[in-house]
Short mmCIF file of C-alpha atoms in Angstrom, two decimals:
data_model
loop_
_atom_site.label_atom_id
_atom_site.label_comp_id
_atom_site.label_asym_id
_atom_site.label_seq_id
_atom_site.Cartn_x
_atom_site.Cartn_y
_atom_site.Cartn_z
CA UNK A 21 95.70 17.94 -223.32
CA UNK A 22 95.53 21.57 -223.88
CA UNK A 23 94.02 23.95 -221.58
CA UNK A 24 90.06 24.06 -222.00
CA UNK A 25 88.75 28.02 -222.46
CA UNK A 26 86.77 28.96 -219.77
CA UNK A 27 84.20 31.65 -220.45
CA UNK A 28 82.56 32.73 -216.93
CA UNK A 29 78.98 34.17 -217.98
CA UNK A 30 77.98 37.39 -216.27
CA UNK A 31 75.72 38.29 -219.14
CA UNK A 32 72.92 40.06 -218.06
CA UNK A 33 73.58 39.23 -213.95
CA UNK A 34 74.73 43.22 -213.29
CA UNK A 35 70.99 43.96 -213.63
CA UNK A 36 72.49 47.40 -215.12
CA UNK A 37 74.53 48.13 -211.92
CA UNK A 38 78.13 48.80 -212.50
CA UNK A 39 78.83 48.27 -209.20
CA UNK A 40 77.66 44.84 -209.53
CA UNK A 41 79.15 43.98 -212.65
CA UNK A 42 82.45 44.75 -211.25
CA UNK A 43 81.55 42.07 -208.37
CA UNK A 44 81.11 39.69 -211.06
CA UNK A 45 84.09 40.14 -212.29
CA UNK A 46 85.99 39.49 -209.41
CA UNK A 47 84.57 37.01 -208.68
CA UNK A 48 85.45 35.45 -212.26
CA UNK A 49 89.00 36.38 -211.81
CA UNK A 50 89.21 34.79 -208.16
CA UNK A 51 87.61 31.86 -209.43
CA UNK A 52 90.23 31.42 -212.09
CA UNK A 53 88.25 31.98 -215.68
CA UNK A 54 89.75 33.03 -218.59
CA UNK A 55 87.18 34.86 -219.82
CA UNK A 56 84.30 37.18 -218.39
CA UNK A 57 81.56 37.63 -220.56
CA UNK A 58 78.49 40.50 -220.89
CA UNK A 59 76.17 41.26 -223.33
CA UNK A 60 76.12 44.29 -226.01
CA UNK A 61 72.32 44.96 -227.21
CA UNK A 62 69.92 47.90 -227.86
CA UNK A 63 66.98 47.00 -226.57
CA UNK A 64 64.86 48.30 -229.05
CA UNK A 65 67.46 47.11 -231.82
CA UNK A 66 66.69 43.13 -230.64
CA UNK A 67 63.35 42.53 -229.79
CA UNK A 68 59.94 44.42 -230.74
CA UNK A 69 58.27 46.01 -228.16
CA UNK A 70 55.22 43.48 -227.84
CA UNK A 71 57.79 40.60 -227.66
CA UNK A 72 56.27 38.38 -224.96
CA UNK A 73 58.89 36.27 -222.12
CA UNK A 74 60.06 33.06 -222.69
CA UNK A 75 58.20 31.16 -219.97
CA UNK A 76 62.00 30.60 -218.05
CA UNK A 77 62.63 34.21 -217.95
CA UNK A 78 58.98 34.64 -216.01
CA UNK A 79 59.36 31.88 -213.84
CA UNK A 80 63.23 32.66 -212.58
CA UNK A 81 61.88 35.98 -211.58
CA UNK A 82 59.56 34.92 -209.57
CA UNK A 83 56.57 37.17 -210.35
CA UNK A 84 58.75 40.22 -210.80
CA UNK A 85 58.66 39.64 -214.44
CA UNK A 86 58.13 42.64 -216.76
CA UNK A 87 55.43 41.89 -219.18
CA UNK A 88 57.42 42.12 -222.15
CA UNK A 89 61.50 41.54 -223.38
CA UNK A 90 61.70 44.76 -224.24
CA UNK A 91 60.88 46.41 -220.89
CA UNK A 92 62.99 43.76 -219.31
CA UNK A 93 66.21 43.97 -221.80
CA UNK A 94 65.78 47.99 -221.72
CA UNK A 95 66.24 47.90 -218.05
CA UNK A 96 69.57 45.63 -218.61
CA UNK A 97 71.65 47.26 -221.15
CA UNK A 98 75.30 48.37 -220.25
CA UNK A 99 76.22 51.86 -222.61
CA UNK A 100 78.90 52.16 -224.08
CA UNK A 101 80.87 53.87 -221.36
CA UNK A 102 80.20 51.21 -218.97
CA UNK A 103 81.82 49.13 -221.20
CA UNK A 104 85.35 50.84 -221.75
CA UNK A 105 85.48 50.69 -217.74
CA UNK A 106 84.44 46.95 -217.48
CA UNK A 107 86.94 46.16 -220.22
CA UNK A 108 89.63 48.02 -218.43
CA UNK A 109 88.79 47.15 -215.67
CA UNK A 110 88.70 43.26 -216.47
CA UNK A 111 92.28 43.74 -217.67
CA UNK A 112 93.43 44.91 -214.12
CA UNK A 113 92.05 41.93 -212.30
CA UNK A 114 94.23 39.84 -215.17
CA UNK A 115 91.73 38.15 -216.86
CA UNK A 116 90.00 38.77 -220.53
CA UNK A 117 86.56 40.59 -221.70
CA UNK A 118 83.93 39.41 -223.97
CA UNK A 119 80.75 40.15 -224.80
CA UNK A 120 78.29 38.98 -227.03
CA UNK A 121 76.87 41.50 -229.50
CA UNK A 122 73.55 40.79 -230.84
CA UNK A 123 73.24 43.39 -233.67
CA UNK A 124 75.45 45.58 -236.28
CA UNK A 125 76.21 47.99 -234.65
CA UNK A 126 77.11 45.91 -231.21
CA UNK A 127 79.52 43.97 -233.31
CA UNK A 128 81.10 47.07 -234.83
CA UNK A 129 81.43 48.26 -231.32
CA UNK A 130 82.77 45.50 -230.12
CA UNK A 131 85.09 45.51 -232.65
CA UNK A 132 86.46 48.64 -231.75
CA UNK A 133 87.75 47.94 -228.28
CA UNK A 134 89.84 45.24 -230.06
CA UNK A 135 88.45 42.52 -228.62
CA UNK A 136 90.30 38.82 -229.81
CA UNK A 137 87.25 36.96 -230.83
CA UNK A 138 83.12 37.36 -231.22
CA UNK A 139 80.90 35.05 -229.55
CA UNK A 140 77.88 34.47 -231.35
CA UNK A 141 74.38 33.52 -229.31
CA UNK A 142 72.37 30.53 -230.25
CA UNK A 143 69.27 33.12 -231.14
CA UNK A 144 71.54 34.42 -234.27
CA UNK A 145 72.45 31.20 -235.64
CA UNK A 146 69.46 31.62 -238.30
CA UNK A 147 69.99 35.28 -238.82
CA UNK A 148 72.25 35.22 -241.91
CA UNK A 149 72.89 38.68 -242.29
CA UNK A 150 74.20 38.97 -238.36
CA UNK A 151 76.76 36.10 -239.56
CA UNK A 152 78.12 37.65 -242.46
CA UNK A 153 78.52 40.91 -240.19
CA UNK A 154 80.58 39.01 -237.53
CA UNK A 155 82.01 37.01 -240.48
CA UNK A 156 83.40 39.70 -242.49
CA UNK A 157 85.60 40.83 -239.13
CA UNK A 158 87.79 38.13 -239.93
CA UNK A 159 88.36 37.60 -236.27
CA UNK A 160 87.36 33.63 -234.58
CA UNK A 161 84.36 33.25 -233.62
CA UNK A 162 82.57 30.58 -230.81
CA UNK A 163 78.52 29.53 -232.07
CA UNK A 164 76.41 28.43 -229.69
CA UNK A 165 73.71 26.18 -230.75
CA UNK A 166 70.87 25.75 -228.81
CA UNK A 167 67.31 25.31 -230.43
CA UNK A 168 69.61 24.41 -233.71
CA UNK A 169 69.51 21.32 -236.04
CA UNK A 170 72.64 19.89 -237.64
CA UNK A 171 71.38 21.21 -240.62
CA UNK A 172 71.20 24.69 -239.68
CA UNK A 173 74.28 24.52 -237.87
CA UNK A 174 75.91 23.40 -241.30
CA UNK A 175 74.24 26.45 -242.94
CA UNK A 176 75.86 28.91 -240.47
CA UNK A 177 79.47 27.67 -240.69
CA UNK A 178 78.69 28.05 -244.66
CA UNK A 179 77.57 31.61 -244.20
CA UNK A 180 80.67 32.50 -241.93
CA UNK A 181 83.30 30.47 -244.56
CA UNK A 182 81.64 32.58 -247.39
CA UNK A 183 82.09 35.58 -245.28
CA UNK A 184 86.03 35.43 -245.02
CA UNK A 185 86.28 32.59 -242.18
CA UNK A 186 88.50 29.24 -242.17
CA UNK A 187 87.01 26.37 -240.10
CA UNK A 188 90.09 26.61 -237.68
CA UNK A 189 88.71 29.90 -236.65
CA UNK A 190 85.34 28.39 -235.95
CA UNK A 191 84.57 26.86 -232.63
CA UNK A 192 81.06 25.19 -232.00
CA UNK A 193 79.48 25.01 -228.96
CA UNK A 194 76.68 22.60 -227.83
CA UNK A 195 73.80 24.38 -225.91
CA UNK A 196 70.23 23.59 -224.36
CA UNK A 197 68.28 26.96 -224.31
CA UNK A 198 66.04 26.10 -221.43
CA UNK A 199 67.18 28.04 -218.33
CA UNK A 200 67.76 25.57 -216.81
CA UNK A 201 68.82 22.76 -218.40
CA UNK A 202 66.42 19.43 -217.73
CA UNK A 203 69.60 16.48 -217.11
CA UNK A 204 67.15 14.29 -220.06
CA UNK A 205 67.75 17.28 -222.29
CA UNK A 206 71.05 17.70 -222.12
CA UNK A 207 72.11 15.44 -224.74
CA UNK A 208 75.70 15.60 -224.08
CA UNK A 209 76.48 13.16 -227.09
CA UNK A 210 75.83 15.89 -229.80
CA UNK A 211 78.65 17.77 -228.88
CA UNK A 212 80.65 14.40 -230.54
CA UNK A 213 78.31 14.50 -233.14
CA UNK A 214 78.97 18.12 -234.24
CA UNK A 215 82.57 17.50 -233.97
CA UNK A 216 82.34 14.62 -236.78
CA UNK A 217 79.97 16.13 -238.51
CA UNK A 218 82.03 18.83 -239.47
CA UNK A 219 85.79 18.23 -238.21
CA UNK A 220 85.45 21.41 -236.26
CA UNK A 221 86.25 22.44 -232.69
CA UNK A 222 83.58 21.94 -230.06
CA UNK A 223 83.03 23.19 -226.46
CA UNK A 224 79.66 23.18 -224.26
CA UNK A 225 77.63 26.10 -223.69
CA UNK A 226 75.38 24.93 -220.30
CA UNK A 227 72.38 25.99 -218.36
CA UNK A 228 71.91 23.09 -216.18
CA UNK A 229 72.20 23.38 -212.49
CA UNK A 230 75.52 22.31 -210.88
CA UNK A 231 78.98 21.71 -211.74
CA UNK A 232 78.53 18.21 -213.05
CA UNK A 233 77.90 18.33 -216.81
CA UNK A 234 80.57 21.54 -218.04
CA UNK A 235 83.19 18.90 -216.14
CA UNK A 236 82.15 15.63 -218.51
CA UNK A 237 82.10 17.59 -221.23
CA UNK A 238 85.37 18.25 -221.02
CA UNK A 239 86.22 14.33 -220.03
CA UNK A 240 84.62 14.12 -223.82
CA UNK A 241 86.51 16.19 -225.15
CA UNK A 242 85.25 19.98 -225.09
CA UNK A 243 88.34 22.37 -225.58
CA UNK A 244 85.92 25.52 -224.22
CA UNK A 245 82.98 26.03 -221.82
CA UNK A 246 80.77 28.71 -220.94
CA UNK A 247 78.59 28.83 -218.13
CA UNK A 248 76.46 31.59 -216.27
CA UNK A 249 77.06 32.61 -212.93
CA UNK A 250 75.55 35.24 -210.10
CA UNK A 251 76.68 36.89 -206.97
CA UNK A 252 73.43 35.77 -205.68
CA UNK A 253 71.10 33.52 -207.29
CA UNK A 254 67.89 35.06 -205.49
CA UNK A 255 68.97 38.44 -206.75
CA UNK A 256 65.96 39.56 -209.53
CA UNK A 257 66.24 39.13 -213.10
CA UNK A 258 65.95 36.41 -215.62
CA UNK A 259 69.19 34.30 -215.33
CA UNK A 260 70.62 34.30 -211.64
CA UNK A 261 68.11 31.66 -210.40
CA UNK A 262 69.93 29.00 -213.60
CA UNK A 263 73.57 30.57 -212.55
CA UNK A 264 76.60 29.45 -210.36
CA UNK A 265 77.35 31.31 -207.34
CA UNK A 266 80.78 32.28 -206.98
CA UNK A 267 81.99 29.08 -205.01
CA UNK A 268 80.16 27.13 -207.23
CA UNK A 269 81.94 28.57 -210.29
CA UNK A 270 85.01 28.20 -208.57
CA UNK A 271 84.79 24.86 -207.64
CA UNK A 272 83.39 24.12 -211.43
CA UNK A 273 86.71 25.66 -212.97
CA UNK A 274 89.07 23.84 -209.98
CA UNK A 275 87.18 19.89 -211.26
CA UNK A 276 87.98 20.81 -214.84
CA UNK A 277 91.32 22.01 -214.18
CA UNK A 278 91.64 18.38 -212.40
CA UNK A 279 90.25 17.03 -215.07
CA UNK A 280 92.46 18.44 -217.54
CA UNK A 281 95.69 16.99 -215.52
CA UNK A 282 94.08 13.06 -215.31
CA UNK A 283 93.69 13.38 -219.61
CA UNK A 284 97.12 14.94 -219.80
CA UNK A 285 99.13 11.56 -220.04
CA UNK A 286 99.84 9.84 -223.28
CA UNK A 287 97.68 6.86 -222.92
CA UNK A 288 100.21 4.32 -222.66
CA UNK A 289 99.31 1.57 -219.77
CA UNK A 290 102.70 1.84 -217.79
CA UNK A 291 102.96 2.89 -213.85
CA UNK A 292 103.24 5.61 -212.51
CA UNK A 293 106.34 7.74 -210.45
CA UNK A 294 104.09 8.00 -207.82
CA UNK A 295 102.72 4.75 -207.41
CA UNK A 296 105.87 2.84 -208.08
CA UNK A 297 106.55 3.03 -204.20
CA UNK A 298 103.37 1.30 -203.51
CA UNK A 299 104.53 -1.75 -205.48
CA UNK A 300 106.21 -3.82 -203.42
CA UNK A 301 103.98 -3.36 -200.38
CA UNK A 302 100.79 -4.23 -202.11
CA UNK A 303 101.89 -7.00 -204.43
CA UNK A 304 102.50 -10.13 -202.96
CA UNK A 305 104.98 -13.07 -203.21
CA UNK A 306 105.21 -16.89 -201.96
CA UNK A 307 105.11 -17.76 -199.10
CA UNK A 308 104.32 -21.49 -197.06
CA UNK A 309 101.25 -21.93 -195.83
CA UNK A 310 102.84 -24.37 -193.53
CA UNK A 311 105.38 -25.79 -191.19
CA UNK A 312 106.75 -28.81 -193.24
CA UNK A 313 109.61 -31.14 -192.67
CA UNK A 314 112.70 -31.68 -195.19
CA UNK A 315 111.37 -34.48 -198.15
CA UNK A 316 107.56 -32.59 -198.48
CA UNK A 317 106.74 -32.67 -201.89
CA UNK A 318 105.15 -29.98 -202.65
CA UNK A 319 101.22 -29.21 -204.39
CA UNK A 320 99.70 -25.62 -204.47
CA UNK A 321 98.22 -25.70 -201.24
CA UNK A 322 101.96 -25.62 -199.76
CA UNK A 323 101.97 -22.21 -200.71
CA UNK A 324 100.25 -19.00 -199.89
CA UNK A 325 100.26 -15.47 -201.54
CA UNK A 326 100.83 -12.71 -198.87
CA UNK A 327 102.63 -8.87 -198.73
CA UNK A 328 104.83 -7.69 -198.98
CA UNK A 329 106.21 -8.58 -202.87
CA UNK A 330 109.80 -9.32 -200.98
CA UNK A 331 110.44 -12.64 -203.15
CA UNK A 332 108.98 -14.69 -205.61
CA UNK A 333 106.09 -13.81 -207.92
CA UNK A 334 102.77 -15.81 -207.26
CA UNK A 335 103.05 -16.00 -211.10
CA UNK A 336 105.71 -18.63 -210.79
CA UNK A 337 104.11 -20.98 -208.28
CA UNK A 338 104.00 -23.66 -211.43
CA UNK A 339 108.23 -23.83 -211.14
CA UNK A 340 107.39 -24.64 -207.65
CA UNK A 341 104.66 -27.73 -207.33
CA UNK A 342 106.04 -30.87 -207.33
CA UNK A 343 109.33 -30.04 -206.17
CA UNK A 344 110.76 -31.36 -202.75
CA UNK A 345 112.21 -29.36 -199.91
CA UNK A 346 115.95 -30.02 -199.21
CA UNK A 347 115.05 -28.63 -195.86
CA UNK A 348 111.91 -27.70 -193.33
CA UNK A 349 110.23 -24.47 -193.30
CA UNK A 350 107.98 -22.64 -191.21
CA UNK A 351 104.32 -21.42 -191.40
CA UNK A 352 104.56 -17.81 -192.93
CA UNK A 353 108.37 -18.18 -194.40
CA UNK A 354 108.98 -16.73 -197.55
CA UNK A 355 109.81 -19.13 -199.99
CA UNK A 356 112.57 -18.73 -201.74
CA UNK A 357 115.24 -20.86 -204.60
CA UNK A 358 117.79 -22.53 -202.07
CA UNK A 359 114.52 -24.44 -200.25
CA UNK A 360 114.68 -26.94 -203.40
CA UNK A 361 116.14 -29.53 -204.41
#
């Protein structure tokens, strides 16, 4: 099995403090992600200035909600200086940067620190100029898909193949936007149905609480995962309350590491090295259940199956009935060829 891409989500968690987005990622790096991810926006380029909160993004900040996005996002964008130092300094702590841009000029920025891939948000997967933007890089790119229909999903891999894109550079990423996640909503399934829908690489985007779902989904077969954490889920803003905390992320990215190893064989029903020690002292062979004289013939309650496997196979005690003994055995003896005649 190959290794599964694992995108730790800082996103919008720094609350504009550099500081703290530095925190993050260390904490990403200690925990063992591949990636670290932000977020690369103008406030005033993504949402209008009357643009009400979702309901999630008022509740998780517990009444210290702005009353619009824009006076929220405007509080949380990172400039463009901030970002040459988190990039560098992302590098130094031996891990990779991302960062999802969510208009032109983002992705042309983005672009220009030479980052490997673009990660596109589920908000953008109906916004068909955005895709032919981040299309026309000719770079891979990772969709999320919450909110999304097969059908539009379809129409945005079009839209990126017509922009310059081959499906191998495509990756598809099941998401639930609801921060966070009901368990009845997760709909875990999909993720398989994307897959065959369009023969294309899929991974799980989540915003439930806990480890538990990011670690089946890759059981079913999700070769990347991205998942928000926080330094401190009761810190304010509209994410950290549906985040990991570090040991939580770490202990997310240690199960799916785990994981990763148990799926790693071939398939093929054979034991194992390690077990093969085990064999003999759990198995079990013939013995009598009895003290019996020389002449007993011999019926199935003669015999009794007990460890260790030191003899003869239970699965032969057919040669055995009716036989006779050519001599007299004790209770607990382990039966063996020379007792017969």
């Amino acid at each position: 099995m190959n290794k599964t891409l694992i995108i730790a989500e800082a996103g919008v968690n720094h609350n504009g403090d550099l500081a703290l987005a530095r925190q993050l990622i260390d904490a990403a790096a200690e925990a063992g992600a591949d990636y670290v991810k932000f977020q690369t926006f103008k406030a005033h380029k993504l949402v209008s200035k009357s643009a009400k909160q979702a309901d999630y993004q008022v509740k998780n900040q517990s009444g210290q909600a702005d009353d619009t996005q824009y006076s929220m996002l405007k509080k949380l964008e990172l400039s463009e200086k901030d970002h040459y130092e988190l990039q560098q300094y992302t590098e130094e702590k031996g891990i990779k940067f991302l960062s999802t841009g969510f208009d032109y000029d983002s992705i042309d920025f983005l672009d220009s620190l030479g980052l490997a891939l673009f990660k596109i948000p589920s908000g953008e997967i109906t916004n068909k100029p955005y895709l032919k933007h981040v299309g026309s890089k000719g770079k891979p790119v990772i969709l999320s898909t919450g909110m999304a229909s097969l059908k539009e999903i379809e129409e945005a891999i079009d839209v990126l193949e017509a922009a310059g894109l081959k499906k191998p550079q495509i990756s598809v990423l099941h998401c639930n936007t609801e921060y966070p996640t009901p368990m009845e909503d997760v709909n875990l399934k999909a993720m398989l149905t994307i897959r065959e829908a369009f023969k294309i690489n899929v991974g799980y985007s989540d915003h439930t609480l806990g480890i538990e779902v990011p670690v089946a989904a890759v059981a079913m077969g999700a070769t990347i995962i991205e998942k928000h954490f926080t330094l401190d889920n009761n810190l304010p803003g509209p994410d950290h309350k549906a985040s990991l905390n570090p040991e939580e992320l770490k202990s997310m990215i240690k199960a799916i590491r785990n994981i990763e190893m148990a799926l790693s064989a071939d398939g093929r029903k054979v034991p194992s090295t390690s077990e093969a020690k085990n064999k003999s002292l759990v198995r079990k062979s013939l013995y009598f259940n009895g003290s019996y004289p020389e002449g007993t013939l011999l019926q199935e309650h003669h015999f009794i199956a007990m460890r260790p496997a030191s003899g003869i196979s239970p699965m032969q005690i057919d040669d055995f009935v009716g036989r006779t003994l050519k001599k007299g055995v004790q209770e607990g003896e382990l039966v063996e060829f020379n007792h017969f005649s």
